[in-house]
mmCIF file of C-alpha atoms and ligand atoms in Angstrom:
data_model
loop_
_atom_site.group_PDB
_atom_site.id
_atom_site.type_symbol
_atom_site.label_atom_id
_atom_site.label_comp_id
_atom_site.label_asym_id
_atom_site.label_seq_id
_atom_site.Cartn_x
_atom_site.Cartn_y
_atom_site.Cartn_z
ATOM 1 C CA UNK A 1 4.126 15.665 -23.873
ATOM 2 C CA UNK A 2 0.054 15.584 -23.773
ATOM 3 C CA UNK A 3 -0.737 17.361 -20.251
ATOM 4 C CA UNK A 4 -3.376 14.793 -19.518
ATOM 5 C CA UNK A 5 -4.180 16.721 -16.282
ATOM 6 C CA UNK A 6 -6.001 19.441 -18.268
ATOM 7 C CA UNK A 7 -9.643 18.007 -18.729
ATOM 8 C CA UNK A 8 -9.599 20.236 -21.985
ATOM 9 C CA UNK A 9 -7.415 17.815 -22.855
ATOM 10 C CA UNK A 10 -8.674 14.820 -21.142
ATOM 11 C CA UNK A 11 -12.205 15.131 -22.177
ATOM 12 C CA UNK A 12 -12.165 15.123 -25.988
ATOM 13 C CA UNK A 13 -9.205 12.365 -25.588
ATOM 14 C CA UNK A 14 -11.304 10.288 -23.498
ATOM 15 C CA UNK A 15 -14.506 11.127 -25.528
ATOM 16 C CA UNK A 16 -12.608 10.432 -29.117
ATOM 17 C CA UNK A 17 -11.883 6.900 -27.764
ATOM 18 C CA UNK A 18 -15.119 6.381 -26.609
ATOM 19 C CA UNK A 19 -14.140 5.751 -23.007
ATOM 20 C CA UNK A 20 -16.803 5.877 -19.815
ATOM 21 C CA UNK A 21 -15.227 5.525 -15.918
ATOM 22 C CA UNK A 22 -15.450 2.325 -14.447
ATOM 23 C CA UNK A 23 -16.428 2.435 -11.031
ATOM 24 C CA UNK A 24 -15.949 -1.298 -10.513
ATOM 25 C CA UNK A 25 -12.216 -0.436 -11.347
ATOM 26 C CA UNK A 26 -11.200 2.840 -9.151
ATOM 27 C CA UNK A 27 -11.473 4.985 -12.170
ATOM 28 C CA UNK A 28 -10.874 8.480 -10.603
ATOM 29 C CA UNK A 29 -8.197 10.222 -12.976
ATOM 30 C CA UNK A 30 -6.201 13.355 -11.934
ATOM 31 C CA UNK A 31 -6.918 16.387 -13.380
ATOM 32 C CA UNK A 32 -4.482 18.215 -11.264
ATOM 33 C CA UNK A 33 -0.489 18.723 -12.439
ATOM 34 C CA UNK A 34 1.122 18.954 -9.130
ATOM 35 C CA UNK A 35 -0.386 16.228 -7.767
ATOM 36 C CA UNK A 36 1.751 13.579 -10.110
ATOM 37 C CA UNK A 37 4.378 15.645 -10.236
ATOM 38 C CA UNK A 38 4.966 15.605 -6.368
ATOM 39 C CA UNK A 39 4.490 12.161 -5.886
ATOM 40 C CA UNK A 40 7.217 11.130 -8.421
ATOM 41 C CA UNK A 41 9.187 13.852 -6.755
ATOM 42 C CA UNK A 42 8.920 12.713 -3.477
ATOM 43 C CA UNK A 43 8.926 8.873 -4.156
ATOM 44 C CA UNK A 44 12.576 9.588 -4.784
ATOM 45 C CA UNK A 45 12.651 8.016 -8.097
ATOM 46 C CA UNK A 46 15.883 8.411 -9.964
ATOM 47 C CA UNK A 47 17.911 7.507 -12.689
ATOM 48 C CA UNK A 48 19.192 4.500 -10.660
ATOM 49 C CA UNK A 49 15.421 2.964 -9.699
ATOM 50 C CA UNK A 50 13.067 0.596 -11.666
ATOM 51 C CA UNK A 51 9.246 1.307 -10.790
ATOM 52 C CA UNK A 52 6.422 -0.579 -10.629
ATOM 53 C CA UNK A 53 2.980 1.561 -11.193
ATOM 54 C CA UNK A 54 -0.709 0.039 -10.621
ATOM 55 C CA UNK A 55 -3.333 1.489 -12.972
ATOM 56 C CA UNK A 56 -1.523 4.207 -14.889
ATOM 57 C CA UNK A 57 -5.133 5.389 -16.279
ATOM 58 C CA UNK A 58 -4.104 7.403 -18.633
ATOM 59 C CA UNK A 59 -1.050 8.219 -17.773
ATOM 60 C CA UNK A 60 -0.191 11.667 -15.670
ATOM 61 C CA UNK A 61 1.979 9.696 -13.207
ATOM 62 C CA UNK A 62 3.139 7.620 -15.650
ATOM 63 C CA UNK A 63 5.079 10.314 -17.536
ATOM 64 C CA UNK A 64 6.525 11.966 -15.044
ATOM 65 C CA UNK A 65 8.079 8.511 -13.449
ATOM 66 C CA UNK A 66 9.188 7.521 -16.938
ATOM 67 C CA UNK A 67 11.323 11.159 -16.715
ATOM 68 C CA UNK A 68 12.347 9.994 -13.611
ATOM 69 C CA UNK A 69 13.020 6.678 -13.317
ATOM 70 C CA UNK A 70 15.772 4.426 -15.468
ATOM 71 C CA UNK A 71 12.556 2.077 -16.210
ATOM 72 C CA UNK A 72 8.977 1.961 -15.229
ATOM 73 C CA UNK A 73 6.544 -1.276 -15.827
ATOM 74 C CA UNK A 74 2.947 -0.164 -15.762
ATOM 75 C CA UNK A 75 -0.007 -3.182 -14.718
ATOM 76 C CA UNK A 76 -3.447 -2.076 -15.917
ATOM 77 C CA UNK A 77 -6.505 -4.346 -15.938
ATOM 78 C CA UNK A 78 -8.832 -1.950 -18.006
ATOM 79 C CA UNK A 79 -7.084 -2.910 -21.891
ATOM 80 C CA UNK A 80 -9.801 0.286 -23.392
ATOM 81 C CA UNK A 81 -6.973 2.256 -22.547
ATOM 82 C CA UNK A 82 -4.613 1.006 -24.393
ATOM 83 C CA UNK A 83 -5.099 3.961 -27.557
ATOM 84 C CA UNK A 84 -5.153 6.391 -24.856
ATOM 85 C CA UNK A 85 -1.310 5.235 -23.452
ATOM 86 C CA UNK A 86 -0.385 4.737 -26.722
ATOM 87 C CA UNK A 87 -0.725 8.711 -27.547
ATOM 88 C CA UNK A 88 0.129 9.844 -23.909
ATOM 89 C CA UNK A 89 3.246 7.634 -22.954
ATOM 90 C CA UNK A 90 3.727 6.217 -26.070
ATOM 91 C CA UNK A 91 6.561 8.282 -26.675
ATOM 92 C CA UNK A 92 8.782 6.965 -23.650
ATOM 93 C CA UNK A 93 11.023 3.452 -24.506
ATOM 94 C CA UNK A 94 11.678 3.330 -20.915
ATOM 95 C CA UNK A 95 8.143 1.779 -20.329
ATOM 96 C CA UNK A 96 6.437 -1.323 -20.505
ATOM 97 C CA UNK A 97 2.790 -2.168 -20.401
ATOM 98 C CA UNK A 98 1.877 -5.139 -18.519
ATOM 99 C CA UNK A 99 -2.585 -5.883 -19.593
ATOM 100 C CA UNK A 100 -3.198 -7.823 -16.494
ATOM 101 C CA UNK A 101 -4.682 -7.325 -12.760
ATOM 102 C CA UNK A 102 -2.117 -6.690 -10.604
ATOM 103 C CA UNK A 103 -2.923 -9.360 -8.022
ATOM 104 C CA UNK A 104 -2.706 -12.131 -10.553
ATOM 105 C CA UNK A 105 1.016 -11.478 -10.888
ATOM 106 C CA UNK A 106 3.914 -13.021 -8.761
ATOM 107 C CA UNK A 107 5.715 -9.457 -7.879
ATOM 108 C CA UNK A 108 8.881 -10.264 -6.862
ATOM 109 C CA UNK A 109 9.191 -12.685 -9.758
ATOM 110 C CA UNK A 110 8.484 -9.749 -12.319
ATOM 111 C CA UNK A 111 10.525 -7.047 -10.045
ATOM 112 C CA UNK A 112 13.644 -9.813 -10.648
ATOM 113 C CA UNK A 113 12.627 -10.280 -14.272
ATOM 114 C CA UNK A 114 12.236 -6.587 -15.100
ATOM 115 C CA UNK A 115 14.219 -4.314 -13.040
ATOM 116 C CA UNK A 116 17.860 -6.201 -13.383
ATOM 117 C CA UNK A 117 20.851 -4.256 -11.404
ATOM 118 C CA UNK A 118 18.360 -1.568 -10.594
ATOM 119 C CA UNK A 119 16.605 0.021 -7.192
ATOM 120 C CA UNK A 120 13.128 -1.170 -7.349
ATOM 121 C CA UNK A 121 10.832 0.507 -5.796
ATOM 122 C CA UNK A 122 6.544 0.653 -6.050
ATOM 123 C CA UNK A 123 4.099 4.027 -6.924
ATOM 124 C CA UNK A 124 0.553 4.575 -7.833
ATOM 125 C CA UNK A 125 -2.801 6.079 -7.419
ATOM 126 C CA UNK A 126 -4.100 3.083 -6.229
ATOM 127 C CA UNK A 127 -7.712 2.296 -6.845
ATOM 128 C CA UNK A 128 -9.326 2.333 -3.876
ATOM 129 C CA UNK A 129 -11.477 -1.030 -3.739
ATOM 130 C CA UNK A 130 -8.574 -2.797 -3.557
ATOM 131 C CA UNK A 131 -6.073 -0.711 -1.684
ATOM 132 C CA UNK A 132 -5.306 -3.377 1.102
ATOM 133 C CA UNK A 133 -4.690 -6.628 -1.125
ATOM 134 C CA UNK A 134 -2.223 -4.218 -3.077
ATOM 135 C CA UNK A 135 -0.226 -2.805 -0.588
ATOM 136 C CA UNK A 136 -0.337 -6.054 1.632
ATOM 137 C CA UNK A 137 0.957 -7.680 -1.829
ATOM 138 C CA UNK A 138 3.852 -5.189 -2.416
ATOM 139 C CA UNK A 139 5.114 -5.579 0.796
ATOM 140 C CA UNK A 140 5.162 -9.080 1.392
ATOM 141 C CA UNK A 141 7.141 -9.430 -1.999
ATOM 142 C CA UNK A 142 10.059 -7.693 0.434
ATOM 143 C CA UNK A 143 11.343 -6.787 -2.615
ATOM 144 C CA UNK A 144 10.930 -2.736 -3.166
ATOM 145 C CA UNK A 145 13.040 -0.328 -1.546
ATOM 146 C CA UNK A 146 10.106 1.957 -0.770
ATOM 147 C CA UNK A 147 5.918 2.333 -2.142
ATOM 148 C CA UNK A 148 4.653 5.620 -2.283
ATOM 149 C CA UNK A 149 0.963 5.445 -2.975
ATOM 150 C CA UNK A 150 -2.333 7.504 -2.906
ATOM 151 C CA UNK A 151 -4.605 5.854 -0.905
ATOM 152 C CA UNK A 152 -7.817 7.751 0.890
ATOM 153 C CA UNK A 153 -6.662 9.655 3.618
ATOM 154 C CA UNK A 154 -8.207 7.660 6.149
ATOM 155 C CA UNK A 155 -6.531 4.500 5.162
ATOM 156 C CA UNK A 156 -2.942 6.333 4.933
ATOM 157 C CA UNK A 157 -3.814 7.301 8.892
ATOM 158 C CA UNK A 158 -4.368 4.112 9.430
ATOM 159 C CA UNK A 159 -1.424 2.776 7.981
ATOM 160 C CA UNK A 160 0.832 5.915 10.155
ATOM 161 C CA UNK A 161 -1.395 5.680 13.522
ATOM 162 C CA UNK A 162 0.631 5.226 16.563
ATOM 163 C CA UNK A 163 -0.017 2.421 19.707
ATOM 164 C CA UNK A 164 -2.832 3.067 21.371
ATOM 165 C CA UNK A 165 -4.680 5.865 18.697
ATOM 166 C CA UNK A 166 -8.027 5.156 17.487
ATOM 167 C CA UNK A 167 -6.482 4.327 13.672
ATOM 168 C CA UNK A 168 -4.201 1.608 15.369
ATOM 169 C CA UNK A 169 -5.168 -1.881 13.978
ATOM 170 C CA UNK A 170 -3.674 -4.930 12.390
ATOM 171 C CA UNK A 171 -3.540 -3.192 9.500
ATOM 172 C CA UNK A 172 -0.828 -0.546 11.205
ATOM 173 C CA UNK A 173 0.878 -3.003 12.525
ATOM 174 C CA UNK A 174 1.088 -5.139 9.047
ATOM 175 C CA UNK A 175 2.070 -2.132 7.193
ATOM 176 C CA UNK A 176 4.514 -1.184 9.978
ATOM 177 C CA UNK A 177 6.250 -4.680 9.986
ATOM 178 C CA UNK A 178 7.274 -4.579 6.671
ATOM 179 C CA UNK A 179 8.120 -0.876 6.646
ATOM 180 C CA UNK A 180 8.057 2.681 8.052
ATOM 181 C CA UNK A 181 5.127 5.191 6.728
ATOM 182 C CA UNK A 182 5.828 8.699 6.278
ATOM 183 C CA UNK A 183 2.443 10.588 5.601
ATOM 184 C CA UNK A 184 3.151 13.238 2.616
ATOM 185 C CA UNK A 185 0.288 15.389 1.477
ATOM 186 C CA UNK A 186 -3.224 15.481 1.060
ATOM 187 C CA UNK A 187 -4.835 15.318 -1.973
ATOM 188 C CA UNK A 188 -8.520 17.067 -1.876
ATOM 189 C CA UNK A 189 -11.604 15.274 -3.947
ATOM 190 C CA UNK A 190 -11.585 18.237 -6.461
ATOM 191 C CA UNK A 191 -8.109 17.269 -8.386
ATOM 192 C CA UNK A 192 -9.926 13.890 -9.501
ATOM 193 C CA UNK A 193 -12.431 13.360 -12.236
ATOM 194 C CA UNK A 194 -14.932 12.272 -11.183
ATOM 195 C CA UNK A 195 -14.694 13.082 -7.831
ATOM 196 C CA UNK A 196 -14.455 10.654 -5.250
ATOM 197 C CA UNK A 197 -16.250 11.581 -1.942
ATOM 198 C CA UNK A 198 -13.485 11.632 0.414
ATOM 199 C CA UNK A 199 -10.223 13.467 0.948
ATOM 200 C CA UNK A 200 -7.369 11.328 -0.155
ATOM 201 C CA UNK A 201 -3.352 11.518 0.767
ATOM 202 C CA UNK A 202 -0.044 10.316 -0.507
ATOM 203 C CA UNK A 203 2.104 8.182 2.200
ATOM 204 C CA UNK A 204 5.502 6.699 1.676
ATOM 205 C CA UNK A 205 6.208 3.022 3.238
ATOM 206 C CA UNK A 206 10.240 2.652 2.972
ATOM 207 C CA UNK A 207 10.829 -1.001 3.576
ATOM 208 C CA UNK A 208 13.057 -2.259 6.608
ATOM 209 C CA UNK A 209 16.308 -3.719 5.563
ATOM 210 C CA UNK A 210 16.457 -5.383 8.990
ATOM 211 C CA UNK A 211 13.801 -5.832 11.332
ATOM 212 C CA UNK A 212 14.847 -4.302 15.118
ATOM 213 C CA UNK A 213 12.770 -6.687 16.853
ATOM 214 C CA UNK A 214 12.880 -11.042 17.197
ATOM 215 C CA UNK A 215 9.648 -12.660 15.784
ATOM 216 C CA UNK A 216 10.442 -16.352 16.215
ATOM 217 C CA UNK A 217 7.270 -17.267 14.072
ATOM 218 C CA UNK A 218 6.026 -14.958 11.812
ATOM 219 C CA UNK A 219 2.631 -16.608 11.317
ATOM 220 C CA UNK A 220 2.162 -16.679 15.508
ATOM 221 C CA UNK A 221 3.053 -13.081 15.542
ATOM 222 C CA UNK A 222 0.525 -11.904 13.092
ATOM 223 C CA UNK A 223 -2.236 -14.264 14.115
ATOM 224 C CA UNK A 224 -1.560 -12.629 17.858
ATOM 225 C CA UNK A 225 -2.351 -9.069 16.365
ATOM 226 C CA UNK A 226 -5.315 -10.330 14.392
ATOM 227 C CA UNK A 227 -6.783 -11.707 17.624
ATOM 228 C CA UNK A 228 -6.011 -8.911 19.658
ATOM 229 C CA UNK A 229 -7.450 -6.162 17.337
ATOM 230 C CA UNK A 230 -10.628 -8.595 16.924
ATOM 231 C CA UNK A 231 -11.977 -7.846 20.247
ATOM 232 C CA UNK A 232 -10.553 -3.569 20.708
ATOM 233 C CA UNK A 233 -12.698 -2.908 23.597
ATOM 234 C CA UNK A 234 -11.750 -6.119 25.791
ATOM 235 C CA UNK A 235 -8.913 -7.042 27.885
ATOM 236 C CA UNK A 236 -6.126 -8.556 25.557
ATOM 237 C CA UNK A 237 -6.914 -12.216 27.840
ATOM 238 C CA UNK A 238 -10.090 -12.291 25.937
ATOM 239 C CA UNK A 239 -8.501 -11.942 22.756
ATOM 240 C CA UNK A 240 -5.885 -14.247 22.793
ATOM 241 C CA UNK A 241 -7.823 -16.837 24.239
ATOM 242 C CA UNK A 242 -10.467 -16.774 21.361
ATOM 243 C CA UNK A 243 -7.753 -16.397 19.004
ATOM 244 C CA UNK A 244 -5.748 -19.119 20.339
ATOM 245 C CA UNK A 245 -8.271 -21.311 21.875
ATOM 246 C CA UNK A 246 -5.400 -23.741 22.818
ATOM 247 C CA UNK A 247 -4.026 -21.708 25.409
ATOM 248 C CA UNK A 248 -7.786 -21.385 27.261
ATOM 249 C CA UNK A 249 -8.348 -18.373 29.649
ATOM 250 C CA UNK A 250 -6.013 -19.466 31.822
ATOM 251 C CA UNK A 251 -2.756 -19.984 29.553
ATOM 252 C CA UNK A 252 -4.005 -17.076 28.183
ATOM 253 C CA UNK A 253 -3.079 -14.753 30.998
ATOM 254 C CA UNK A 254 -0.486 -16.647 31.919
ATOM 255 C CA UNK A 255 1.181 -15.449 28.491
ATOM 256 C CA UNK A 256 0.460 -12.105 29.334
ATOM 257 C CA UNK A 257 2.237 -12.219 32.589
ATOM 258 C CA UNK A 258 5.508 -13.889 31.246
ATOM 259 C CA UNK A 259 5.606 -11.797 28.858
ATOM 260 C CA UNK A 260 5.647 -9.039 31.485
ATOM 261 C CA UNK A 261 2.470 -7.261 31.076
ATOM 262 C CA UNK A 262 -0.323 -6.305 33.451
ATOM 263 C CA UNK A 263 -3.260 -8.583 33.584
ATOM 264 C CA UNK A 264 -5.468 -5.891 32.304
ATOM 265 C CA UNK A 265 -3.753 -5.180 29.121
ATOM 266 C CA UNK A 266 -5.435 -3.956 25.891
ATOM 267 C CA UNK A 267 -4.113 -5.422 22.722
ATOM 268 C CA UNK A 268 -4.522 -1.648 20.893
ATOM 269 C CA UNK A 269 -1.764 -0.293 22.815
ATOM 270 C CA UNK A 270 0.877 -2.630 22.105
ATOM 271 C CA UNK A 271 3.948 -1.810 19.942
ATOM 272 C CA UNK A 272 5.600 -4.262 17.432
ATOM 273 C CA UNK A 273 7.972 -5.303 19.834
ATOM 274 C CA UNK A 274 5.813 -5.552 22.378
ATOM 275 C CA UNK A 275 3.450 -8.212 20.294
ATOM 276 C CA UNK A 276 6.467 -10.123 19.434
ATOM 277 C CA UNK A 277 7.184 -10.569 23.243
ATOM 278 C CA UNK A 278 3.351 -11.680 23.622
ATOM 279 C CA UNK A 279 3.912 -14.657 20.380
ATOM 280 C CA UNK A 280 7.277 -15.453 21.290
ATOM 281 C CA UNK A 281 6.164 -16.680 24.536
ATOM 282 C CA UNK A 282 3.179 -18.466 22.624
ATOM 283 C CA UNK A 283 5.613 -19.980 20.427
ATOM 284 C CA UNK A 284 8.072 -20.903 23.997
ATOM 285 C CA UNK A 285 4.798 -22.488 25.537
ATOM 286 C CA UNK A 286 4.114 -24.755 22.718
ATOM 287 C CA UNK A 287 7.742 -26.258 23.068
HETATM 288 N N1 SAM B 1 -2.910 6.666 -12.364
HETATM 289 C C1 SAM B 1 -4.127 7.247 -12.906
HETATM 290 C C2 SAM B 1 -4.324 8.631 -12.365
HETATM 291 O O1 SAM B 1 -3.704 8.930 -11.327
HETATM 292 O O2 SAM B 1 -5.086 9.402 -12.939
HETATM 293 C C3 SAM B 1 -5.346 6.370 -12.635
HETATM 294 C C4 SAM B 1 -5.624 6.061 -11.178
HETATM 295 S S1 SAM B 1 -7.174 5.298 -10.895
HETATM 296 C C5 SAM B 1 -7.435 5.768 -9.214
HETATM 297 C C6 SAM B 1 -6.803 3.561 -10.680
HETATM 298 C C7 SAM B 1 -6.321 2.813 -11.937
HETATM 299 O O3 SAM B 1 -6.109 1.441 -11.565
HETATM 300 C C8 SAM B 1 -7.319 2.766 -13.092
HETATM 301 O O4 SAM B 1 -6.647 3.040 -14.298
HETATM 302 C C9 SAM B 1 -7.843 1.329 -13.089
HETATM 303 O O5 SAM B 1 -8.258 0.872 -14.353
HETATM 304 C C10 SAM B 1 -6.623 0.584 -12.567
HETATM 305 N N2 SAM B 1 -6.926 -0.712 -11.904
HETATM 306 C C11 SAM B 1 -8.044 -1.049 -11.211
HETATM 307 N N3 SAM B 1 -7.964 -2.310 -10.761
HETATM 308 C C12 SAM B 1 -6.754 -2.788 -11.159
HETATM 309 C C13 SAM B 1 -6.092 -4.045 -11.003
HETATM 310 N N4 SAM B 1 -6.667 -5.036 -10.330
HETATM 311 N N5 SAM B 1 -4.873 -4.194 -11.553
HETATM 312 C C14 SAM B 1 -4.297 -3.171 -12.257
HETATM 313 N N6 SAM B 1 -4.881 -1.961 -12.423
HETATM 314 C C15 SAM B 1 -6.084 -1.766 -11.895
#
């Protein structure tokens, strides 16, 4: 197998091919063995699982989830690398290419089409520009058992932050919805080339099979976290009330308290559950 991690590798490969980073794409390759070979470890890909990969690159985590895994479908946008994959993972027939930008496809349409009696589950390196359509993409398809991703290190805080921590936003509580994080390891600028400028980390989001809270209306729920997060520093009456300028500052507040909450609540320290007590009585004032 071509160690693609070793940049006396990498280099001439990429050179012979003519091939020049894109930064408009997230074009930071490893150059670091461990680093793929721990995330495919600890993604808990086996025999029995069919991944999905964003932006194999060329290749590192690729080959070590095609050991892995009983099938792996790669999306790439960047089709220059196609000679490259062709010599570095050309040699697995568990694999399959898919040219195309990843948020053009309909996931759980090619999850059903593709990974047939398997456990499918998502991994990747993501590139970083577009870290939040991704993820938000792979876990409303409510399809993959787990993701296990390399995001930067910031965003995977975000994504683990607790009520009432300064990394706790809508974003937590999106991610958190759909799944539980588990932070892995960090991943430090210098096993990239190039080198990005900030420390990044591997986190693990293992969907819920059931959710242990009632949400009677999804899109209520969520737009009550958006407008709660939208104004952090005020009292979660302010919030509401812009977000939901039906209820005014009065019905507002009143929401707050029959929900069961002090009048002075702020939005950033509210659990799941505790949200979904906030839009559920939404939803119970609109009859
Ligand atoms: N997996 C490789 C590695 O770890 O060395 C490459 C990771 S690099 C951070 C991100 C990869 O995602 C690049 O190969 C890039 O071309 C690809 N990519 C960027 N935007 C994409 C998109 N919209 N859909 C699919 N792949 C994309």
């Amino acid at each position: 197998m071509v160690n693609v991690t070793d940049i006396n590798v990498m280099k001439p490969l990429l050179a012979e091919h003519g091939f020049h980073f894109s930064k408009a794409k997230g074009q930071n390759f490893l150059i670091a063995s461990w680093v793929p070979e721990n995330i495919a470890l600890e993604s808990g890909v086996d025999k029995s699982v069919g991944v999905l990969e964003i932006g194999p690159g060329i290749g590192p985590l690729t080959q070590q989830l095609c050991r892995n895994a009983a099938k792996v479908c790669a999306v790439e946008v960047d089709n220059r690398l196609k000679p490259i994959l062709d010599i570095t993972v050309g040699e697995f027939d568990n694999l399959e290419i898919i040219w195309n930008d990843v948020l053009k496809l309909d996931v759980p349409g090619l999850v059903k089409e593709k990974f047939e009696g398997l456990r499918p589950m998502a991994c990747a390196n993501l590139p970083y520009y577009i870290t939040s359509p991704i993820l938000t993409a792979l876990l409303e398809a409510e399809c993959f058992e787990a993701v296990t991703v390399m995001v930067q290190k910031e965003v995977a805080q975000r994504i683990a932050a607790k009520p009432g921590s300064a990394d706790y936003s809508a974003f937590t509580v999106f991610c958190q919805y759909y799944a539980e994080p588990e932070l892995l390891f960090d991943v430090p600028p210098h096993c990239f080339l190039p080198a990005p400028k900030v420390t990044s980390a591997v986190i693990t989001l293992r969907t819920r099979k059931e959710k242990p809270w009632e949400i009677l209306d999804q899109d209520v729920f969520f737009r009550t976290v958006r407008a709660s997060f939208a104004m952090r520093r005020k009292k979660l009456s302010n919030g509401l009330a812009s977000g939901f300028p039906e209820l005014g500052k009065q019905g507002a507040a009143e929401v707050i308290e029959a929900a069961g909450f002090d009048a002075n609540v702020r939005g950033e320290t509210l659990s799941i559950p505790e949200f979904a007590a906030i839009a559920n009585e939404i939803v119970r004032r609109r009859g």
